[in-house]
Amino acid sequence: MKFLIPYSRILILLALCALISFFSPHFLQTSNIINILRQAAILNILGVGMTIVIITGGIDLSNGAVLALSSCIAAILLKDAGLPMPIGIIAALIIGCCCGLINGAMVAKVAIPPFVITYAMMFFTRGLAFLFLQGKIIYGFTPEFRFIGTGYLFGVPMPIIISAMVTIIFIFIQKYTPFGSEIYAVGADEEASMLSGIRTKSVVIRVYILSGILSALAGIVYMSRLNASEPVIGEAFPLDAIAAVLIGGTPLSGGEGGVGGTVIGALVITIIINAMNLLGISSLLQTFVLGALIIIMISVQSHSRRLFSLPSIFSANRNGAGS
Amino acid sequence: MEFKESFWAKTRFVPNAAYMFLMTLMIFAIFSPSFLSLMNLSNIMLQSSMITIVALGMTIVMLSNGIDLSIGSVMSLTGVVTGLLLASGSGFVLSILGGIGVGVFCGAFNGIMIAKVGLAPFIATFGMMGIADGVSLFAAGGETLYWEETKFHVIANGHFLAVPMPVWIIIGIFSIMYFILYKTPFGINIFALGGNEEGLRLSGVRIVRNKIGIYILSGIIASFAGIMLASRIASAHPTGGFGYEFEAIAAAVIGGTTFFGGRGGLVGSVFGALIITLIRNGLSLLGYTTPWQYCLIGIILTVCVTINTFYTK
Amino acid sequence: MIPRYKMATFLVAIFMIFGLMLSVATDPVLAAGKYKMIFIVKSLDNPFWDRMRAGAEKAGKDLDIDIKTLAPIKPYNVEEQLRFMEDGITQKVDAICVVPADSKGIVPGIEKANKAGIPVVTPNSRAYGGKVATWTGAQNRDVGYDIAKYALGVLGGKGNVIILEGTPGNQTAIDRKKGFDDAIAEYPDIKVLASQTAKYSRVEGMRVMENLVQRFPKIDLVIACNDEMALGAVEALDAAGRLKETKITGFDANNDALKSISEGKMLATGDQRPDAQGYWGVVAAYCYLEGMPVPKDLYLPAPVIDQSNVKQHLK
């Protein structure tokens, strides 16, 4: 049943596409659609991580910075130290895991608000990224490595495949595993979950670790696609990922929503940006358009909830409270 | 029988942030000779002016269990509008009023979206952030604005009775906010919205009106900060306010206000803002390059909040 | 609630760690060197500023000057630059070299330095106000004009062009684009298909190019406001298989761009020689302090680099 929530959102997505293709014939070209899917892939991977964190009622502002740090370390290992590809990738994932662990432990054990600890972690990891790279940009990786970001498998670009796999795995986790239910439970009511025997602290820590690992994975795809690694990447990602999650119907208060919706959210954001380039919208107005469209879409969504009259347990608090 | 509170018991009203502020001050003073110089202290007051102002506004929003991500962009937009007015010769007073008008308008828009349309504050203000940014860039034609008018300069750079103007302005804003928050029904409603919104609604208070008011207040404060910024850099940059919303939240959280509303206060946020500025200033004087500053800010932020958390349990 | 003594131990431990960290730092007041200077660039996110820093630090070594290079955390944020200047004045540095992120916005800072009697040098970007000892550099507009003119000449004066703009509101972006526009205005047969911002970033350049490639089947030339965006565009065109038919120019002559030119992927770039700007900026400040006369403007020639002369510039 949870999986049906994106229903209304898919309609909004299709409506958006129809509207744009009215203005720009190039929008629905196959190459453009593949383009969009590929560009949305990284945002999607980050969005999945952000979704599970938000479902537990938390937030992760550090994903962009962790992305940067893990890709910087991987780049140094691969290029400067000349180590083989698997080591670079594993190193990046380990970094993501560690950052996630610190985030999760602080949230769960020390009870620091997630906003603050991930904000602090963002500064910390970004600083480390700068320090490790010493201001230079590492450029030019092996063709095998570049395959991750630019290769094709059965005619589909690799980033799309990786992102799809991540999404499927997490939808599975969310729907069919006890861990998935625990995540929702902790988000809905932590007290009650603890009393009913769920190890809430462990759930929270695991969720942040997963977010960290996914950020690192996104970092590898990013780095491979760009064929370069620099410490400044990913600044916009936390907010964009959160926007994708929220457009996808997972409220910040947690306890409901899902990864399926986030996919749509990521697509929506990417499509809007793509459309603005295609339509030649002035650079000055691009943030305006994005902001306005996000507001419009979510307003439509929250009203369409009433139209579709989903069971009340699935609707967000409609009094406007709940940040 | 008389009940006298011992002096030490009264100290529980002092926010933790004040102690952390003193600690930070002492540490930097010990390690950096020029830290306590009059010039540096004066600099610190100037440098902290904008973040203190926005921290005050953010505190009020957070107390009502909300968030306002748009203040950075409102700051920029205010700067641009004020700049345009100044450049067209509208005079000191009119330009400032115009700037404040921007804050009112954006805040009202935020409030309506949140209270009437029912959007989550995060999304509504996030959208407004983009909108204000876009309008700001567009109105400024993508360029920085300058003006000939010189009285405006005084706001951030002038002195009154040997104290920098920004300090007076902050004292003024703080006093007004303090009054509103603790001495008016509106203020009580703000706390109540954060603590128990349902209960407030049931007791007959017009929630929508109050919420819109809160965001308008936040917008006005953001526009004050925007005016201060424009005066400090003697120009209006279309994206000058970028990032201030997060600093404001950090300052408020260090000061003890949490996202769950209802606790913490204005005084704490002022100290929080000062701590952040102290750290930047101190690290800079000690010769740390920017990447180190990034890392250390992250660590220090964590330490401060940990201390806060332990002490509010 | 944690027992008092545990909290006290925790705090003492924090103090000690903090103190240790701080003692590792070097307080410029105590550092060696004949003169102390601070060198403020615009941001950390572009190798251009790194080269300028390297140039400045080399000058510092050559002249025995202690140089501290700083950059704002928020890229191109003039307010942070103001703070650095104020902090530098507090520390009584001998000279301040600053690349203004905003030519007028930096003036309050320069005025404060003037009042404190500290000379100010502005490499790369001018400041419109205050008393500045020297400006070193090349005019962004002129170099932009030269690059565009060269590229348009290679095209034979006609074709489809896309401009990748820099960060909106950024002075160098505005100047360079003006240079491009002026050059394009001289060729009536050139058609500008689109002029979009890619925010000076490599990944944005790639993304914007990917999108534009969908819309325009024939693109002859991409003129980018900096090398990073140009390199991103190279990746995008390469992936789309259209690198051969499109020429790309950048600006800044960073190492990756030079490599790209020598491989024939990029057409040209302009070398503002940030290292020279930084170096001569510091030298000018030194001369001023030594009482020697210093020219108000130090023009450093900025050559257009293409495949013919790229070998001499590659490191």
Coordinates of N, CA, C and O in Angstrom, one line a residue, chain A residues 172-273:
Chain A
F172 N 13.1 -2.9 -2.0 CA 13.0 -4.2 -1.4 C 13.1 -4.2 0.1 O 12.3 -4.7 0.8
I173 N 14.2 -3.5 0.5 CA 14.5 -3.4 1.9 C 13.3 -2.8 2.6 O 12.9 -3.2 3.7
Q174 N 12.8 -1.7 2.0 CA 11.7 -0.9 2.6 C 10.5 -1.7 2.7 O 9.7 -1.6 3.7
K175 N 10.2 -2.5 1.7 CA 8.9 -3.2 1.8 C 8.9 -4.6 2.4 O 8.0 -5.0 3.1
Y176 N 10.0 -5.3 2.2 CA 10.0 -6.7 2.6 C 10.9 -7.1 3.7 O 10.9 -8.3 4.1
T177 N 11.7 -6.2 4.2 CA 12.6 -6.7 5.3 C 12.1 -6.1 6.6 O 11.5 -5.0 6.7
P178 N 12.5 -6.8 7.7 CA 12.1 -6.3 9.0 C 12.8 -4.9 9.2 O 12.2 -4.0 9.8
F179 N 14.0 -4.8 8.7 CA 14.8 -3.5 8.9 C 13.9 -2.4 8.3 O 13.8 -1.3 8.9
G180 N 13.3 -2.6 7.1 CA 12.5 -1.6 6.5 C 11.3 -1.2 7.5 O 11.1 0.0 7.7
S181 N 10.6 -2.1 8.0 CA 9.6 -1.8 8.9 C 10.1 -1.0 10.1 O 9.4 -0.1 10.6
E182 N 11.3 -1.4 10.6 CA 11.8 -0.8 11.8 C 12.1 0.7 11.5 O 11.9 1.6 12.3
I183 N 12.6 0.9 10.3 CA 12.9 2.3 9.9 C 11.6 3.2 10.0 O 11.6 4.3 10.6
Y184 N 10.5 2.7 9.5 CA 9.2 3.4 9.5 C 8.8 3.6 11.0 O 8.3 4.6 11.4
A185 N 9.0 2.5 11.7 CA 8.5 2.5 13.1 C 9.2 3.6 13.9 O 8.6 4.4 14.6
V186 N 10.5 3.6 13.8 CA 11.3 4.6 14.5 C 10.9 6.0 14.1 O 10.9 6.9 15.0
G187 N 10.7 6.2 12.8 CA 10.3 7.5 12.4 C 8.9 7.9 12.9 O 8.7 9.1 13.3
A188 N 8.0 7.0 13.0 CA 6.7 7.3 13.4 C 6.6 7.6 14.9 O 6.0 8.6 15.3
D189 N 7.2 6.7 15.7 CA 7.2 7.0 17.1 C 8.3 6.2 17.8 O 8.3 5.0 18.0
E190 N 9.4 7.0 18.1 CA 10.6 6.3 18.6 C 10.3 5.6 20.0 O 10.8 4.5 20.2
E191 N 9.6 6.3 20.8 CA 9.3 5.8 22.2 C 8.7 4.4 22.0 O 9.1 3.4 22.6
A192 N 7.6 4.4 21.3 CA 6.8 3.2 21.1 C 7.7 2.0 20.5 O 7.6 0.9 20.9
S193 N 8.5 2.4 19.5 CA 9.3 1.4 18.9 C 10.3 0.8 19.9 O 10.5 -0.4 19.9
M194 N 10.9 1.7 20.7 CA 11.8 1.1 21.7 C 11.1 0.2 22.7 O 11.6 -0.9 23.0
L195 N 9.9 0.6 23.1 CA 9.2 -0.2 24.0 C 8.8 -1.5 23.4 O 8.6 -2.5 24.1
S196 N 8.6 -1.5 22.1 CA 8.1 -2.8 21.5 C 9.3 -3.7 21.1 O 9.2 -4.6 20.4
G197 N 10.5 -3.3 21.5 CA 11.6 -4.1 21.4 C 12.6 -3.8 20.2 O 13.5 -4.5 20.0
I198 N 12.2 -2.8 19.4 CA 13.1 -2.5 18.3 C 14.4 -1.8 18.9 O 14.3 -0.9 19.7
R199 N 15.5 -2.2 18.4 CA 16.7 -1.5 18.8 C 16.9 -0.2 18.0 O 17.5 -0.1 17.0
T200 N 16.2 0.8 18.5 CA 16.1 2.1 17.8 C 17.5 2.7 17.5 O 17.7 3.2 16.4
K201 N 18.3 2.7 18.5 CA 19.6 3.3 18.2 C 20.4 2.6 17.1 O 20.9 3.3 16.2
S202 N 20.3 1.3 17.1 CA 21.0 0.6 16.0 C 20.4 0.9 14.6 O 21.1 1.1 13.7
V203 N 19.0 1.0 14.6 CA 18.4 1.4 13.3 C 18.9 2.7 12.8 O 19.2 2.9 11.7
V204 N 18.9 3.7 13.7 CA 19.3 5.0 13.3 C 20.7 5.0 12.8 O 21.0 5.6 11.8
I205 N 21.6 4.4 13.6 CA 23.0 4.4 13.1 C 23.1 3.7 11.7 O 23.8 4.2 10.8
R206 N 22.4 2.6 11.6 CA 22.5 1.9 10.3 C 22.0 2.8 9.1 O 22.6 2.8 8.0
V207 N 20.9 3.5 9.4 CA 20.4 4.4 8.4 C 21.4 5.5 7.9 O 21.6 5.7 6.7
Y208 N 22.1 6.0 8.9 CA 23.1 7.1 8.5 C 24.3 6.5 7.8 O 24.8 7.1 6.9
I209 N 24.6 5.3 8.3 CA 25.7 4.6 7.6 C 25.4 4.4 6.1 O 26.2 4.6 5.2
L210 N 24.1 3.9 5.9 CA 23.7 3.6 4.5 C 23.7 4.9 3.7 O 24.2 4.9 2.6
S211 N 23.3 6.0 4.3 CA 23.3 7.3 3.6 C 24.7 7.7 3.2 O 25.0 8.1 2.1
G212 N 25.6 7.4 4.2 CA 27.0 7.8 3.9 C 27.6 6.9 2.8 O 28.3 7.4 1.9
I213 N 27.3 5.6 2.8 CA 27.8 4.7 1.8 C 27.2 5.1 0.4 O 27.9 5.2 -0.6
L214 N 25.9 5.5 0.4 CA 25.4 5.9 -0.9 C 26.0 7.2 -1.4 O 26.1 7.3 -2.6
S215 N 26.3 8.1 -0.5 CA 26.9 9.3 -0.9 C 28.3 9.0 -1.5 O 28.6 9.6 -2.6
A216 N 29.0 8.1 -0.9 CA 30.3 7.7 -1.5 C 30.1 7.1 -2.9 O 30.8 7.3 -3.8
L217 N 29.1 6.2 -3.0 CA 28.8 5.6 -4.3 C 28.5 6.6 -5.3 O 29.0 6.6 -6.4
A218 N 27.7 7.6 -4.9 CA 27.3 8.7 -5.9 C 28.6 9.4 -6.2 O 28.8 9.8 -7.4
G219 N 29.5 9.6 -5.3 CA 30.8 10.3 -5.5 C 31.6 9.6 -6.6 O 32.2 10.2 -7.5
I220 N 31.6 8.2 -6.5 CA 32.4 7.5 -7.5 C 31.8 7.6 -8.9 O 32.5 7.9 -9.9
V221 N 30.5 7.5 -9.0 CA 29.8 7.7 -10.3 C 30.1 9.1 -10.9 O 30.4 9.3 -12.0
Y222 N 30.0 10.1 -10.0 CA 30.2 11.5 -10.3 C 31.6 11.7 -10.9 O 31.8 12.3 -12.0
M223 N 32.5 11.2 -10.1 CA 33.9 11.4 -10.5 C 34.2 10.7 -11.8 O 35.0 11.2 -12.6
S224 N 33.6 9.5 -12.0 CA 33.9 8.8 -13.2 C 33.3 9.5 -14.4 O 33.8 9.5 -15.5
R225 N 32.1 10.1 -14.2 CA 31.4 10.8 -15.3 C 32.2 12.0 -15.7 O 32.3 12.4 -16.8
L226 N 32.7 12.8 -14.7 CA 33.3 14.0 -14.9 C 34.8 13.8 -15.3 O 35.4 14.7 -15.8
N227 N 35.3 12.6 -15.0 CA 36.7 12.3 -15.3 C 37.6 13.2 -14.5 O 38.7 13.6 -14.9
A228 N 37.1 13.7 -13.3 CA 37.9 14.6 -12.5 C 37.4 14.5 -11.1 O 36.3 14.1 -10.9
S229 N 38.3 15.0 -10.2 CA 37.8 15.0 -8.8 C 38.3 16.3 -8.2 O 39.4 16.6 -8.2
E230 N 37.3 17.1 -7.7 CA 37.7 18.3 -7.0 C 37.0 18.4 -5.7 O 35.9 17.9 -5.5
P231 N 37.5 19.2 -4.8 CA 36.9 19.3 -3.5 C 35.6 20.1 -3.3 O 35.0 20.0 -2.3
V232 N 35.3 20.8 -4.4 CA 34.1 21.7 -4.2 C 32.8 21.1 -4.7 O 31.8 21.7 -4.6
I233 N 32.9 19.9 -5.2 CA 31.7 19.3 -5.8 C 30.6 19.0 -4.7 O 30.9 18.8 -3.6
G234 N 29.4 19.0 -5.2 CA 28.3 18.5 -4.3 C 27.8 19.6 -3.4 O 27.0 19.2 -2.5
E235 N 28.1 20.8 -3.5 CA 27.6 21.8 -2.6 C 26.0 21.9 -2.6 O 25.4 22.0 -1.6
A236 N 25.5 21.7 -3.8 CA 24.0 21.9 -3.9 C 23.3 20.6 -3.5 O 22.1 20.7 -3.4
F237 N 24.0 19.5 -3.4 CA 23.3 18.3 -3.2 C 22.4 18.1 -2.0 O 21.3 17.5 -2.2
P238 N 22.8 18.5 -0.9 CA 21.9 18.2 0.3 C 20.5 18.8 0.0 O 19.5 18.1 0.2
L239 N 20.5 20.1 -0.3 CA 19.1 20.7 -0.5 C 18.4 20.1 -1.7 O 17.2 19.9 -1.6
D240 N 19.1 19.8 -2.7 CA 18.4 19.2 -3.9 C 17.9 17.8 -3.5 O 16.8 17.4 -3.9
A241 N 18.7 17.0 -2.8 CA 18.2 15.7 -2.4 C 17.0 15.8 -1.5 O 16.0 15.0 -1.6
I242 N 17.1 16.8 -0.5 CA 15.9 16.9 0.3 C 14.7 17.3 -0.5 O 13.6 16.8 -0.2
A243 N 14.9 18.2 -1.4 CA 13.7 18.6 -2.2 C 13.2 17.4 -3.0 O 11.9 17.2 -3.0
A244 N 14.1 16.6 -3.5 CA 13.6 15.4 -4.2 C 12.8 14.5 -3.3 O 11.7 14.0 -3.7
V245 N 13.3 14.3 -2.1 CA 12.5 13.4 -1.2 C 11.2 14.0 -0.8 O 10.2 13.3 -0.8
L246 N 11.1 15.4 -0.6 CA 9.9 16.0 -0.2 C 8.9 16.0 -1.4 O 7.7 15.7 -1.2
I247 N 9.4 16.3 -2.6 CA 8.5 16.2 -3.7 C 8.0 14.8 -3.9 O 6.8 14.6 -4.3
G248 N 8.8 13.8 -3.5 CA 8.4 12.4 -3.6 C 7.4 12.0 -2.6 O 7.0 10.8 -2.6
G249 N 7.1 12.9 -1.7 CA 6.0 12.5 -0.7 C 6.4 12.0 0.6 O 5.6 11.6 1.4
T250 N 7.7 12.1 0.9 CA 8.1 11.7 2.3 C 8.3 12.9 3.1 O 9.1 13.8 2.9
P251 N 7.4 13.1 4.1 CA 7.4 14.3 4.9 C 8.6 14.4 5.8 O 9.1 13.3 6.2
L252 N 9.0 15.6 6.2 CA 10.2 15.7 7.1 C 9.9 15.1 8.4 O 10.8 14.8 9.2
S253 N 8.6 15.0 8.8 CA 8.3 14.5 10.1 C 8.6 13.0 10.2 O 8.6 12.4 11.3
G254 N 8.8 12.4 9.0 CA 9.1 11.0 9.1 C 8.0 10.0 9.3 O 6.9 10.4 9.5
G255 N 8.3 8.7 9.2 CA 7.3 7.7 9.5 C 6.5 7.3 8.3 O 5.8 6.3 8.4
E256 N 6.7 7.9 7.2 CA 5.9 7.5 6.0 C 6.7 7.9 4.8 O 7.7 8.6 4.8
G257 N 6.1 7.6 3.7 CA 6.7 7.9 2.4 C 7.5 6.8 1.9 O 7.4 5.6 2.3
G258 N 8.4 7.0 1.0 CA 9.2 5.9 0.5 C 10.1 6.3 -0.6 O 10.1 7.4 -1.2
V259 N 11.0 5.3 -0.9 CA 12.0 5.5 -1.9 C 11.4 5.7 -3.3 O 11.9 6.4 -4.2
G260 N 10.3 5.0 -3.6 CA 9.7 5.1 -4.9 C 9.3 6.6 -5.2 O 9.5 7.0 -6.4
G261 N 8.8 7.3 -4.2 CA 8.5 8.7 -4.5 C 9.7 9.5 -4.8 O 9.7 10.4 -5.6
T262 N 10.8 9.2 -4.1 CA 12.0 10.0 -4.3 C 12.5 9.9 -5.7 O 13.0 10.9 -6.3
V263 N 12.4 8.8 -6.3 CA 12.8 8.6 -7.7 C 12.1 9.7 -8.6 O 12.7 10.4 -9.4
I264 N 10.8 9.8 -8.3 CA 10.0 10.8 -9.1 C 10.5 12.2 -8.8 O 10.6 13.0 -9.6
G265 N 10.7 12.4 -7.5 CA 11.2 13.7 -7.1 C 12.5 14.1 -7.8 O 12.6 15.2 -8.3
A266 N 13.4 13.1 -7.8 CA 14.7 13.4 -8.5 C 14.5 13.7 -10.0 O 15.1 14.6 -10.6
L267 N 13.6 12.9 -10.6 CA 13.3 13.1 -12.0 C 12.7 14.5 -12.3 O 13.1 15.2 -13.2
V268 N 11.8 14.9 -11.4 CA 11.2 16.2 -11.6 C 12.2 17.3 -11.6 O 12.2 18.2 -12.5
I269 N 13.0 17.3 -10.6 CA 14.0 18.4 -10.5 C 14.9 18.4 -11.7 O 15.2 19.4 -12.3
T270 N 15.4 17.2 -12.1 CA 16.3 17.1 -13.2 C 15.6 17.6 -14.5 O 16.2 18.3 -15.3
I271 N 14.4 17.2 -14.7 CA 13.6 17.6 -15.9 C 13.5 19.1 -15.9 O 13.6 19.7 -17.0
I272 N 13.2 19.7 -14.8 CA 13.0 21.1 -14.8 C 14.3 21.8 -15.3 O 14.3 22.7 -16.1
I273 N 15.4 21.4 -14.7 CA 16.7 22.0 -15.1 C 17.0 21.8 -16.6 O 17.4 22.7 -17.3

